PDB file of C-alpha atoms in Angstrom:
ATOM      1  CA  UNK A   1      16.785 -23.730  13.645  1.00  0.00           C
ATOM      2  CA  UNK A   2      16.308 -20.931  11.099  1.00  0.00           C
ATOM      3  CA  UNK A   3      12.574 -21.594  11.163  1.00  0.00           C
ATOM      4  CA  UNK A   4      12.358 -20.756  14.881  1.00  0.00           C
ATOM      5  CA  UNK A   5      14.581 -17.709  14.450  1.00  0.00           C
ATOM      6  CA  UNK A   6      12.405 -16.386  11.631  1.00  0.00           C
ATOM      7  CA  UNK A   7       9.244 -16.773  13.738  1.00  0.00           C
ATOM      8  CA  UNK A   8      10.874 -14.823  16.553  1.00  0.00           C
ATOM      9  CA  UNK A   9      11.992 -12.179  14.057  1.00  0.00           C
ATOM     10  CA  UNK A  10       8.362 -11.743  12.959  1.00  0.00           C
ATOM     11  CA  UNK A  11       7.169 -11.417  16.561  1.00  0.00           C
ATOM     12  CA  UNK A  12       9.891  -8.874  17.321  1.00  0.00           C
ATOM     13  CA  UNK A  13       8.831  -6.836  14.283  1.00  0.00           C
ATOM     14  CA  UNK A  14       5.233  -7.001  15.461  1.00  0.00           C
ATOM     15  CA  UNK A  15       6.144  -5.805  18.951  1.00  0.00           C
ATOM     16  CA  UNK A  16       8.226  -2.942  17.572  1.00  0.00           C
ATOM     17  CA  UNK A  17       5.251  -1.699  15.553  1.00  0.00           C
ATOM     18  CA  UNK A  18       2.275  -2.069  17.911  1.00  0.00           C
ATOM     19  CA  UNK A  19       1.582   1.665  17.728  1.00  0.00           C
ATOM     20  CA  UNK A  20       1.683   1.634  13.906  1.00  0.00           C
ATOM     21  CA  UNK A  21      -0.750   0.462  11.240  1.00  0.00           C
ATOM     22  CA  UNK A  22       0.404  -3.161  11.065  1.00  0.00           C
ATOM     23  CA  UNK A  23       0.379  -4.986   7.750  1.00  0.00           C
ATOM     24  CA  UNK A  24       0.002  -8.753   8.116  1.00  0.00           C
ATOM     25  CA  UNK A  25       2.028  -9.119   4.916  1.00  0.00           C
ATOM     26  CA  UNK A  26       4.935  -7.201   6.455  1.00  0.00           C
ATOM     27  CA  UNK A  27       4.847  -9.299   9.638  1.00  0.00           C
ATOM     28  CA  UNK A  28       4.682 -12.557   7.675  1.00  0.00           C
ATOM     29  CA  UNK A  29       7.482 -11.401   5.408  1.00  0.00           C
ATOM     30  CA  UNK A  30       9.843 -11.321   8.392  1.00  0.00           C
ATOM     31  CA  UNK A  31       9.390 -15.103   8.671  1.00  0.00           C
ATOM     32  CA  UNK A  32       9.464 -15.705   4.896  1.00  0.00           C
ATOM     33  CA  UNK A  33       5.830 -16.793   5.007  1.00  0.00           C
ATOM     34  CA  UNK A  34       2.794 -15.729   3.057  1.00  0.00           C
ATOM     35  CA  UNK A  35       0.295 -13.730   5.177  1.00  0.00           C
ATOM     36  CA  UNK A  36      -2.400 -16.426   5.250  1.00  0.00           C
ATOM     37  CA  UNK A  37      -0.033 -19.258   6.154  1.00  0.00           C
ATOM     38  CA  UNK A  38       1.771 -17.181   8.779  1.00  0.00           C
ATOM     39  CA  UNK A  39      -1.578 -16.464  10.431  1.00  0.00           C
ATOM     40  CA  UNK A  40      -2.394 -20.173  10.345  1.00  0.00           C
ATOM     41  CA  UNK A  41       0.909 -21.265  11.898  1.00  0.00           C
ATOM     42  CA  UNK A  42       0.757 -18.429  14.447  1.00  0.00           C
ATOM     43  CA  UNK A  43      -2.736 -19.503  15.532  1.00  0.00           C
ATOM     44  CA  UNK A  44      -1.726 -23.171  15.794  1.00  0.00           C
ATOM     45  CA  UNK A  45       1.347 -22.450  17.920  1.00  0.00           C
ATOM     46  CA  UNK A  46       0.043 -19.583  20.046  1.00  0.00           C
ATOM     47  CA  UNK A  47      -3.573 -20.572  20.674  1.00  0.00           C
ATOM     48  CA  UNK A  48      -4.884 -17.216  19.466  1.00  0.00           C
ATOM     49  CA  UNK A  49      -5.122 -15.503  16.119  1.00  0.00           C
ATOM     50  CA  UNK A  50      -2.667 -12.833  15.024  1.00  0.00           C
ATOM     51  CA  UNK A  51      -5.451 -10.240  15.259  1.00  0.00           C
ATOM     52  CA  UNK A  52      -6.299 -11.303  18.826  1.00  0.00           C
ATOM     53  CA  UNK A  53      -2.640 -11.127  19.833  1.00  0.00           C
ATOM     54  CA  UNK A  54      -2.277  -7.606  18.451  1.00  0.00           C
ATOM     55  CA  UNK A  55      -5.457  -6.427  20.217  1.00  0.00           C
ATOM     56  CA  UNK A  56      -4.445  -7.955  23.548  1.00  0.00           C
ATOM     57  CA  UNK A  57      -0.920  -6.554  23.430  1.00  0.00           C
ATOM     58  CA  UNK A  58      -2.142  -3.082  22.481  1.00  0.00           C
ATOM     59  CA  UNK A  59      -4.729  -3.050  25.277  1.00  0.00           C
ATOM     60  CA  UNK A  60      -2.111  -4.289  27.758  1.00  0.00           C
ATOM     61  CA  UNK A  61       0.204  -1.401  26.867  1.00  0.00           C
ATOM     62  CA  UNK A  62      -2.681   1.080  26.819  1.00  0.00           C
ATOM     63  CA  UNK A  63      -3.657   0.044  30.351  1.00  0.00           C
ATOM     64  CA  UNK A  64      -0.118   0.505  31.644  1.00  0.00           C
ATOM     65  CA  UNK A  65       0.096   3.912  29.986  1.00  0.00           C
ATOM     66  CA  UNK A  66      -3.166   5.160  31.461  1.00  0.00           C
ATOM     67  CA  UNK A  67      -2.192   3.926  34.926  1.00  0.00           C
ATOM     68  CA  UNK A  68       1.284   5.463  34.906  1.00  0.00           C
ATOM     69  CA  UNK A  69       0.957   8.710  32.922  1.00  0.00           C
ATOM     70  CA  UNK A  70      -1.376  11.691  32.563  1.00  0.00           C
ATOM     71  CA  UNK A  71      -2.013  11.103  28.839  1.00  0.00           C
ATOM     72  CA  UNK A  72      -5.540  11.836  27.680  1.00  0.00           C
ATOM     73  CA  UNK A  73      -7.750   8.825  26.922  1.00  0.00           C
ATOM     74  CA  UNK A  74      -8.295  10.034  23.340  1.00  0.00           C
ATOM     75  CA  UNK A  75      -4.536  10.236  22.763  1.00  0.00           C
ATOM     76  CA  UNK A  76      -3.985   6.705  24.087  1.00  0.00           C
ATOM     77  CA  UNK A  77      -6.894   5.418  22.010  1.00  0.00           C
ATOM     78  CA  UNK A  78      -5.474   6.885  18.801  1.00  0.00           C
ATOM     79  CA  UNK A  79      -1.964   5.700  19.631  1.00  0.00           C
ATOM     80  CA  UNK A  80      -3.105   2.085  19.848  1.00  0.00           C
ATOM     81  CA  UNK A  81      -5.216   2.056  16.708  1.00  0.00           C
ATOM     82  CA  UNK A  82      -8.724   3.062  17.829  1.00  0.00           C
ATOM     83  CA  UNK A  83     -10.706   5.637  15.871  1.00  0.00           C
ATOM     84  CA  UNK A  84     -12.696   6.991  18.809  1.00  0.00           C
ATOM     85  CA  UNK A  85     -12.784   7.012  22.632  1.00  0.00           C
ATOM     86  CA  UNK A  86     -16.051   5.019  22.495  1.00  0.00           C
ATOM     87  CA  UNK A  87     -14.635   2.084  20.515  1.00  0.00           C
ATOM     88  CA  UNK A  88     -11.501   2.154  22.670  1.00  0.00           C
ATOM     89  CA  UNK A  89     -13.575   2.258  25.847  1.00  0.00           C
ATOM     90  CA  UNK A  90     -15.625  -0.792  24.835  1.00  0.00           C
ATOM     91  CA  UNK A  91     -12.545  -2.824  23.917  1.00  0.00           C
ATOM     92  CA  UNK A  92     -10.692  -1.672  27.039  1.00  0.00           C
ATOM     93  CA  UNK A  93     -13.578  -2.630  29.335  1.00  0.00           C
ATOM     94  CA  UNK A  94     -13.928  -6.097  27.757  1.00  0.00           C
ATOM     95  CA  UNK A  95     -10.216  -6.751  28.234  1.00  0.00           C
ATOM     96  CA  UNK A  96      -9.529  -5.160  31.625  1.00  0.00           C
ATOM     97  CA  UNK A  97     -12.966  -5.271  33.262  1.00  0.00           C
ATOM     98  CA  UNK A  98     -12.828  -1.551  34.062  1.00  0.00           C
ATOM     99  CA  UNK A  99     -13.126   1.671  32.049  1.00  0.00           C
ATOM    100  CA  UNK A 100     -10.127   3.717  30.870  1.00  0.00           C
ATOM    101  CA  UNK A 101     -10.988   6.407  33.453  1.00  0.00           C
ATOM    102  CA  UNK A 102     -11.062   3.833  36.254  1.00  0.00           C
ATOM    103  CA  UNK A 103      -7.615   2.615  35.188  1.00  0.00           C
ATOM    104  CA  UNK A 104      -6.212   5.945  36.408  1.00  0.00           C
ATOM    105  CA  UNK A 105      -7.383   5.343  39.985  1.00  0.00           C
ATOM    106  CA  UNK A 106      -4.885   4.223  42.616  1.00  0.00           C
ATOM    107  CA  UNK A 107      -5.006   0.457  43.107  1.00  0.00           C
ATOM    108  CA  UNK A 108      -6.898  -0.210  39.861  1.00  0.00           C
ATOM    109  CA  UNK A 109      -6.494  -3.851  38.751  1.00  0.00           C
ATOM    110  CA  UNK A 110      -5.479  -4.358  35.134  1.00  0.00           C
ATOM    111  CA  UNK A 111      -5.010  -7.445  33.003  1.00  0.00           C
ATOM    112  CA  UNK A 112      -1.767  -8.145  31.165  1.00  0.00           C
ATOM    113  CA  UNK A 113      -1.166 -10.235  28.042  1.00  0.00           C
ATOM    114  CA  UNK A 114       2.546 -11.023  27.892  1.00  0.00           C
ATOM    115  CA  UNK A 115       4.837 -10.739  24.896  1.00  0.00           C
ATOM    116  CA  UNK A 116       5.521 -13.963  23.016  1.00  0.00           C
ATOM    117  CA  UNK A 117       8.948 -15.562  22.951  1.00  0.00           C
ATOM    118  CA  UNK A 118       9.608 -18.573  20.733  1.00  0.00           C
ATOM    119  CA  UNK A 119      11.446 -21.388  22.528  1.00  0.00           C
ATOM    120  CA  UNK A 120      12.253 -24.998  21.752  1.00  0.00           C
ATOM    121  CA  UNK A 121      11.095 -27.092  24.713  1.00  0.00           C
ATOM    122  CA  UNK A 122      11.639 -30.838  24.981  1.00  0.00           C
ATOM    123  CA  UNK A 123       8.440 -32.219  26.493  1.00  0.00           C
ATOM    124  CA  UNK A 124       8.604 -36.005  26.366  1.00  0.00           C
ATOM    125  CA  UNK A 125       8.754 -38.244  23.336  1.00  0.00           C
ATOM    126  CA  UNK A 126       5.711 -38.755  21.148  1.00  0.00           C
ATOM    127  CA  UNK A 127       5.224 -40.805  18.005  1.00  0.00           C
ATOM    128  CA  UNK A 128       4.440 -39.045  14.725  1.00  0.00           C
ATOM    129  CA  UNK A 129       3.925 -40.975  11.515  1.00  0.00           C
ATOM    130  CA  UNK A 130       5.354 -39.257   8.462  1.00  0.00           C
ATOM    131  CA  UNK A 131       7.054 -39.964   5.167  1.00  0.00           C
ATOM    132  CA  UNK A 132       9.046 -37.865   2.707  1.00  0.00           C
ATOM    133  CA  UNK A 133       8.054 -37.893  -0.970  1.00  0.00           C
ATOM    134  CA  UNK A 134       9.650 -36.131  -3.922  1.00  0.00           C
ATOM    135  CA  UNK A 135       7.019 -35.632  -6.595  1.00  0.00           C
ATOM    136  CA  UNK A 136       6.932 -34.051 -10.015  1.00  0.00           C
ATOM    137  CA  UNK A 137       4.086 -31.811 -11.121  1.00  0.00           C
ATOM    138  CA  UNK A 138       0.717 -32.965  -9.790  1.00  0.00           C
ATOM    139  CA  UNK A 139      -2.597 -32.323 -11.535  1.00  0.00           C
ATOM    140  CA  UNK A 140      -5.794 -31.948  -9.523  1.00  0.00           C
ATOM    141  CA  UNK A 141      -9.377 -31.157 -10.471  1.00  0.00           C
ATOM    142  CA  UNK A 142     -11.008 -28.632  -8.172  1.00  0.00           C
ATOM    143  CA  UNK A 143     -13.754 -26.212  -7.395  1.00  0.00           C
ATOM    144  CA  UNK A 144     -12.137 -23.006  -6.207  1.00  0.00           C
ATOM    145  CA  UNK A 145     -13.149 -19.673  -4.737  1.00  0.00           C
ATOM    146  CA  UNK A 146     -11.431 -16.499  -3.587  1.00  0.00           C
ATOM    147  CA  UNK A 147     -11.509 -15.590   0.096  1.00  0.00           C
ATOM    148  CA  UNK A 148     -10.002 -12.907   2.299  1.00  0.00           C
ATOM    149  CA  UNK A 149      -6.536 -13.750   3.639  1.00  0.00           C
ATOM    150  CA  UNK A 150      -7.812 -12.980   7.164  1.00  0.00           C
ATOM    151  CA  UNK A 151      -7.687 -16.223   9.148  1.00  0.00           C
ATOM    152  CA  UNK A 152     -10.454 -15.190  11.555  1.00  0.00           C
ATOM    153  CA  UNK A 153     -12.886 -14.757   8.659  1.00  0.00           C
ATOM    154  CA  UNK A 154     -11.736 -17.967   6.990  1.00  0.00           C
ATOM    155  CA  UNK A 155     -12.343 -20.016  10.125  1.00  0.00           C
ATOM    156  CA  UNK A 156     -16.029 -19.347   9.372  1.00  0.00           C
ATOM    157  CA  UNK A 157     -16.046 -19.163   5.576  1.00  0.00           C
ATOM    158  CA  UNK A 158     -14.041 -22.253   4.596  1.00  0.00           C
ATOM    159  CA  UNK A 159     -16.183 -24.766   6.546  1.00  0.00           C
ATOM    160  CA  UNK A 160     -19.232 -23.104   4.966  1.00  0.00           C
ATOM    161  CA  UNK A 161     -17.644 -23.617   1.516  1.00  0.00           C
ATOM    162  CA  UNK A 162     -17.230 -27.349   2.214  1.00  0.00           C
ATOM    163  CA  UNK A 163     -20.851 -27.551   3.362  1.00  0.00           C
ATOM    164  CA  UNK A 164     -22.034 -25.726   0.237  1.00  0.00           C
ATOM    165  CA  UNK A 165     -20.110 -28.198  -1.934  1.00  0.00           C
ATOM    166  CA  UNK A 166     -21.735 -31.074  -0.071  1.00  0.00           C
ATOM    167  CA  UNK A 167     -25.251 -29.672  -0.487  1.00  0.00           C
ATOM    168  CA  UNK A 168     -24.941 -28.915  -4.215  1.00  0.00           C
ATOM    169  CA  UNK A 169     -23.304 -32.327  -4.856  1.00  0.00           C
ATOM    170  CA  UNK A 170     -19.937 -30.900  -5.916  1.00  0.00           C
ATOM    171  CA  UNK A 171     -18.277 -33.349  -3.531  1.00  0.00           C
ATOM    172  CA  UNK A 172     -20.078 -36.215  -5.274  1.00  0.00           C
ATOM    173  CA  UNK A 173     -18.846 -34.945  -8.657  1.00  0.00           C
ATOM    174  CA  UNK A 174     -15.284 -34.719  -7.387  1.00  0.00           C
ATOM    175  CA  UNK A 175     -15.498 -38.167  -5.821  1.00  0.00           C
ATOM    176  CA  UNK A 176     -16.134 -39.597  -9.292  1.00  0.00           C
ATOM    177  CA  UNK A 177     -12.557 -38.609 -10.218  1.00  0.00           C
ATOM    178  CA  UNK A 178     -10.993 -40.501  -7.302  1.00  0.00           C
ATOM    179  CA  UNK A 179      -8.906 -43.573  -8.058  1.00  0.00           C
ATOM    180  CA  UNK A 180      -7.183 -46.009  -5.726  1.00  0.00           C
ATOM    181  CA  UNK A 181      -3.918 -45.726  -7.704  1.00  0.00           C
ATOM    182  CA  UNK A 182      -3.972 -41.911  -7.465  1.00  0.00           C
ATOM    183  CA  UNK A 183      -1.290 -40.101  -5.463  1.00  0.00           C
ATOM    184  CA  UNK A 184      -3.972 -39.195  -2.907  1.00  0.00           C
ATOM    185  CA  UNK A 185      -5.893 -42.485  -3.185  1.00  0.00           C
ATOM    186  CA  UNK A 186      -9.666 -42.435  -2.778  1.00  0.00           C
ATOM    187  CA  UNK A 187      -9.625 -39.047  -1.125  1.00  0.00           C
ATOM    188  CA  UNK A 188     -10.804 -35.463  -1.435  1.00  0.00           C
ATOM    189  CA  UNK A 189      -8.333 -32.665  -0.809  1.00  0.00           C
ATOM    190  CA  UNK A 190      -8.446 -29.075   0.397  1.00  0.00           C
ATOM    191  CA  UNK A 191      -5.698 -26.565  -0.333  1.00  0.00           C
ATOM    192  CA  UNK A 192      -4.751 -22.933  -0.780  1.00  0.00           C
ATOM    193  CA  UNK A 193      -3.775 -22.533  -4.434  1.00  0.00           C
ATOM    194  CA  UNK A 194      -2.526 -18.969  -4.410  1.00  0.00           C
ATOM    195  CA  UNK A 195      -2.326 -15.771  -2.455  1.00  0.00           C
ATOM    196  CA  UNK A 196      -2.288 -12.192  -3.697  1.00  0.00           C
ATOM    197  CA  UNK A 197      -0.761  -9.983  -0.993  1.00  0.00           C
ATOM    198  CA  UNK A 198      -1.740  -6.783  -2.797  1.00  0.00           C
ATOM    199  CA  UNK A 199      -5.411  -7.768  -3.073  1.00  0.00           C
ATOM    200  CA  UNK A 200      -5.365  -9.547   0.319  1.00  0.00           C
ATOM    201  CA  UNK A 201      -7.006 -12.645  -1.114  1.00  0.00           C
ATOM    202  CA  UNK A 202      -6.368 -16.364  -1.199  1.00  0.00           C
ATOM    203  CA  UNK A 203      -7.708 -18.901  -3.651  1.00  0.00           C
ATOM    204  CA  UNK A 204      -8.921 -21.978  -1.801  1.00  0.00           C
ATOM    205  CA  UNK A 205      -9.808 -25.195  -3.600  1.00  0.00           C
ATOM    206  CA  UNK A 206     -11.603 -28.463  -2.865  1.00  0.00           C
ATOM    207  CA  UNK A 207     -10.682 -31.248  -5.239  1.00  0.00           C
ATOM    208  CA  UNK A 208      -9.288 -34.662  -6.147  1.00  0.00           C
ATOM    209  CA  UNK A 209      -6.535 -36.155  -8.288  1.00  0.00           C
ATOM    210  CA  UNK A 210      -6.961 -35.677 -12.047  1.00  0.00           C
ATOM    211  CA  UNK A 211      -6.121 -38.166 -14.826  1.00  0.00           C
ATOM    212  CA  UNK A 212      -7.385 -36.566 -18.032  1.00  0.00           C
ATOM    213  CA  UNK A 213     -11.126 -37.194 -17.720  1.00  0.00           C
ATOM    214  CA  UNK A 214     -13.681 -34.655 -19.065  1.00  0.00           C
ATOM    215  CA  UNK A 215     -13.913 -31.656 -16.746  1.00  0.00           C
ATOM    216  CA  UNK A 216     -17.357 -31.082 -15.228  1.00  0.00           C
ATOM    217  CA  UNK A 217     -19.126 -27.725 -15.078  1.00  0.00           C
ATOM    218  CA  UNK A 218     -17.815 -25.415 -12.363  1.00  0.00           C
ATOM    219  CA  UNK A 219     -14.572 -27.386 -12.032  1.00  0.00           C
ATOM    220  CA  UNK A 220     -11.052 -26.638 -13.280  1.00  0.00           C
ATOM    221  CA  UNK A 221      -7.741 -28.452 -13.576  1.00  0.00           C
ATOM    222  CA  UNK A 222      -4.841 -27.027 -11.574  1.00  0.00           C
ATOM    223  CA  UNK A 223      -1.158 -27.940 -11.577  1.00  0.00           C
ATOM    224  CA  UNK A 224       0.905 -28.170  -8.408  1.00  0.00           C
ATOM    225  CA  UNK A 225       4.615 -27.603  -8.963  1.00  0.00           C
ATOM    226  CA  UNK A 226       7.187 -30.320  -8.316  1.00  0.00           C
ATOM    227  CA  UNK A 227       8.203 -30.400  -4.650  1.00  0.00           C
ATOM    228  CA  UNK A 228       9.622 -32.445  -1.846  1.00  0.00           C
ATOM    229  CA  UNK A 229       6.777 -33.130   0.566  1.00  0.00           C
ATOM    230  CA  UNK A 230       6.654 -34.277   4.153  1.00  0.00           C
ATOM    231  CA  UNK A 231       3.420 -36.218   4.578  1.00  0.00           C
ATOM    232  CA  UNK A 232       1.977 -36.559   8.088  1.00  0.00           C
ATOM    233  CA  UNK A 233      -0.737 -38.978   9.164  1.00  0.00           C
ATOM    234  CA  UNK A 234      -3.402 -38.238  11.748  1.00  0.00           C
ATOM    235  CA  UNK A 235      -5.932 -40.596  13.293  1.00  0.00           C
ATOM    236  CA  UNK A 236      -9.255 -39.869  14.960  1.00  0.00           C
ATOM    237  CA  UNK A 237     -12.551 -37.986  14.538  1.00  0.00           C
ATOM    238  CA  UNK A 238     -12.567 -34.828  12.444  1.00  0.00           C
ATOM    239  CA  UNK A 239     -11.909 -31.954  12.856  1.00  0.00           C
ATOM    240  CA  UNK A 240     -10.254 -32.482  16.228  1.00  0.00           C
ATOM    241  CA  UNK A 241      -7.724 -35.055  15.042  1.00  0.00           C
ATOM    242  CA  UNK A 242      -6.609 -32.853  12.166  1.00  0.00           C
ATOM    243  CA  UNK A 243      -6.245 -29.800  14.407  1.00  0.00           C
ATOM    244  CA  UNK A 244      -4.140 -31.833  16.834  1.00  0.00           C
ATOM    245  CA  UNK A 245      -2.005 -33.109  13.943  1.00  0.00           C
ATOM    246  CA  UNK A 246      -1.321 -29.543  12.754  1.00  0.00           C
ATOM    247  CA  UNK A 247      -0.315 -28.479  16.253  1.00  0.00           C
ATOM    248  CA  UNK A 248       2.136 -31.374  16.645  1.00  0.00           C
ATOM    249  CA  UNK A 249       3.640 -30.793  13.186  1.00  0.00           C
ATOM    250  CA  UNK A 250       4.440 -27.137  13.825  1.00  0.00           C
ATOM    251  CA  UNK A 251       5.266 -27.309  17.535  1.00  0.00           C
ATOM    252  CA  UNK A 252       7.153 -30.632  17.660  1.00  0.00           C
ATOM    253  CA  UNK A 253       8.310 -31.771  14.227  1.00  0.00           C
ATOM    254  CA  UNK A 254       9.595 -28.661  12.454  1.00  0.00           C
ATOM    255  CA  UNK A 255      11.390 -27.017  15.423  1.00  0.00           C
ATOM    256  CA  UNK A 256      13.628 -30.078  15.818  1.00  0.00           C
ATOM    257  CA  UNK A 257      13.870 -31.042  12.147  1.00  0.00           C
ATOM    258  CA  UNK A 258      16.246 -30.280   9.292  1.00  0.00           C
ATOM    259  CA  UNK A 259      13.174 -29.480   7.191  1.00  0.00           C
ATOM    260  CA  UNK A 260      11.623 -26.066   6.810  1.00  0.00           C
ATOM    261  CA  UNK A 261       8.043 -25.607   5.545  1.00  0.00           C
ATOM    262  CA  UNK A 262       7.742 -23.636   2.321  1.00  0.00           C
ATOM    263  CA  UNK A 263       5.167 -20.856   2.436  1.00  0.00           C
ATOM    264  CA  UNK A 264       2.179 -20.810   0.158  1.00  0.00           C
ATOM    265  CA  UNK A 265       0.582 -24.227   0.343  1.00  0.00           C
ATOM    266  CA  UNK A 266      -0.334 -27.337   2.225  1.00  0.00           C
ATOM    267  CA  UNK A 267      -2.690 -30.100   1.129  1.00  0.00           C
ATOM    268  CA  UNK A 268      -5.271 -31.641   3.435  1.00  0.00           C
ATOM    269  CA  UNK A 269      -6.173 -35.179   2.359  1.00  0.00           C
ATOM    270  CA  UNK A 270      -9.494 -36.676   3.476  1.00  0.00           C
ATOM    271  CA  UNK A 271     -10.033 -40.322   2.396  1.00  0.00           C
ATOM    272  CA  UNK A 272     -13.479 -41.870   2.090  1.00  0.00           C
ATOM    273  CA  UNK A 273     -14.860 -43.242   5.355  1.00  0.00           C
ATOM    274  CA  UNK A 274     -16.565 -42.317   8.601  1.00  0.00           C
ATOM    275  CA  UNK A 275     -14.904 -39.045   9.581  1.00  0.00           C
ATOM    276  CA  UNK A 276     -16.213 -39.384  13.157  1.00  0.00           C
ATOM    277  CA  UNK A 277     -14.613 -42.790  13.684  1.00  0.00           C
ATOM    278  CA  UNK A 278     -11.680 -43.053  16.141  1.00  0.00           C
ATOM    279  CA  UNK A 279      -9.907 -45.041  13.390  1.00  0.00           C
ATOM    280  CA  UNK A 280     -10.381 -42.469  10.618  1.00  0.00           C
ATOM    281  CA  UNK A 281      -7.049 -41.503   8.997  1.00  0.00           C
ATOM    282  CA  UNK A 282      -6.236 -38.207   7.284  1.00  0.00           C
ATOM    283  CA  UNK A 283      -3.025 -36.770   5.854  1.00  0.00           C
ATOM    284  CA  UNK A 284      -1.333 -33.378   5.762  1.00  0.00           C
ATOM    285  CA  UNK A 285       1.099 -32.725   2.881  1.00  0.00           C
ATOM    286  CA  UNK A 286       3.563 -29.855   3.409  1.00  0.00           C
ATOM    287  CA  UNK A 287       6.184 -28.806   0.816  1.00  0.00           C
ATOM    288  CA  UNK A 288       9.602 -28.402   2.398  1.00  0.00           C
ATOM    289  CA  UNK A 289      13.174 -27.380   1.928  1.00  0.00           C
ATOM    290  CA  UNK A 290      16.104 -28.201   4.197  1.00  0.00           C
ATOM    291  CA  UNK A 291      17.962 -25.826   6.503  1.00  0.00           C
ATOM    292  CA  UNK A 292      21.236 -27.513   5.531  1.00  0.00           C
TER     293      UNK A 292
END
């Protein structure tokens, strides 16, 4: 259960520092996660991004403070991370439906976004196909690019990167490296290769298994360290089926499992086929260690 405890530790740290300049790296570090992967898991489990959670919690507390004290609006704005009364006023009005000045009036109605608490809830049995594989070093051939480690930006940029690779025929070039006997089969993969917390960047790659063939222009060979992997299978049209698979993995499998996901990487495996078919099958590879 250390995984659940570490997530709660990160949330507690976040709540204790809502009036400070919050570093995503510091929050993620409380859960022994990299910033990008903590944001991803947080979004999957909580239904909102880390940035949205911080904004909503700050505006909730700001509303309570304005309604119950005589603090100046500018002081409350600065306390909760806003550079000016105007930017605070716009955000406050979008969240609460009234202005900061109106929040001071008797009977003013305010919205509240409650603090998160991580709990293990048993909610019926559901089937999840998975297998455990211990693999040595894996070589893949990829096209890679650096992106911000901000999940909200990447939700827009990474799909655009896949579309760019489709248009310029990079996906066709990578498909030529696929082999049925490969560890990933006749499939393309997507993965985060590295993350630099100081530069706030991740390196994301689209690729396929590599077996020593000549390396095409714009591509590179990368090595994935030996790991024990839990491999999950999802079925259905993309991207919905994959998103549902991720949610089940982090909300159902890991909380009740002896395995703990290692930060830094997962591999998304997309075999050839009709990705809009109800029978389409994808895989999610996650490196793990055990809590024992």
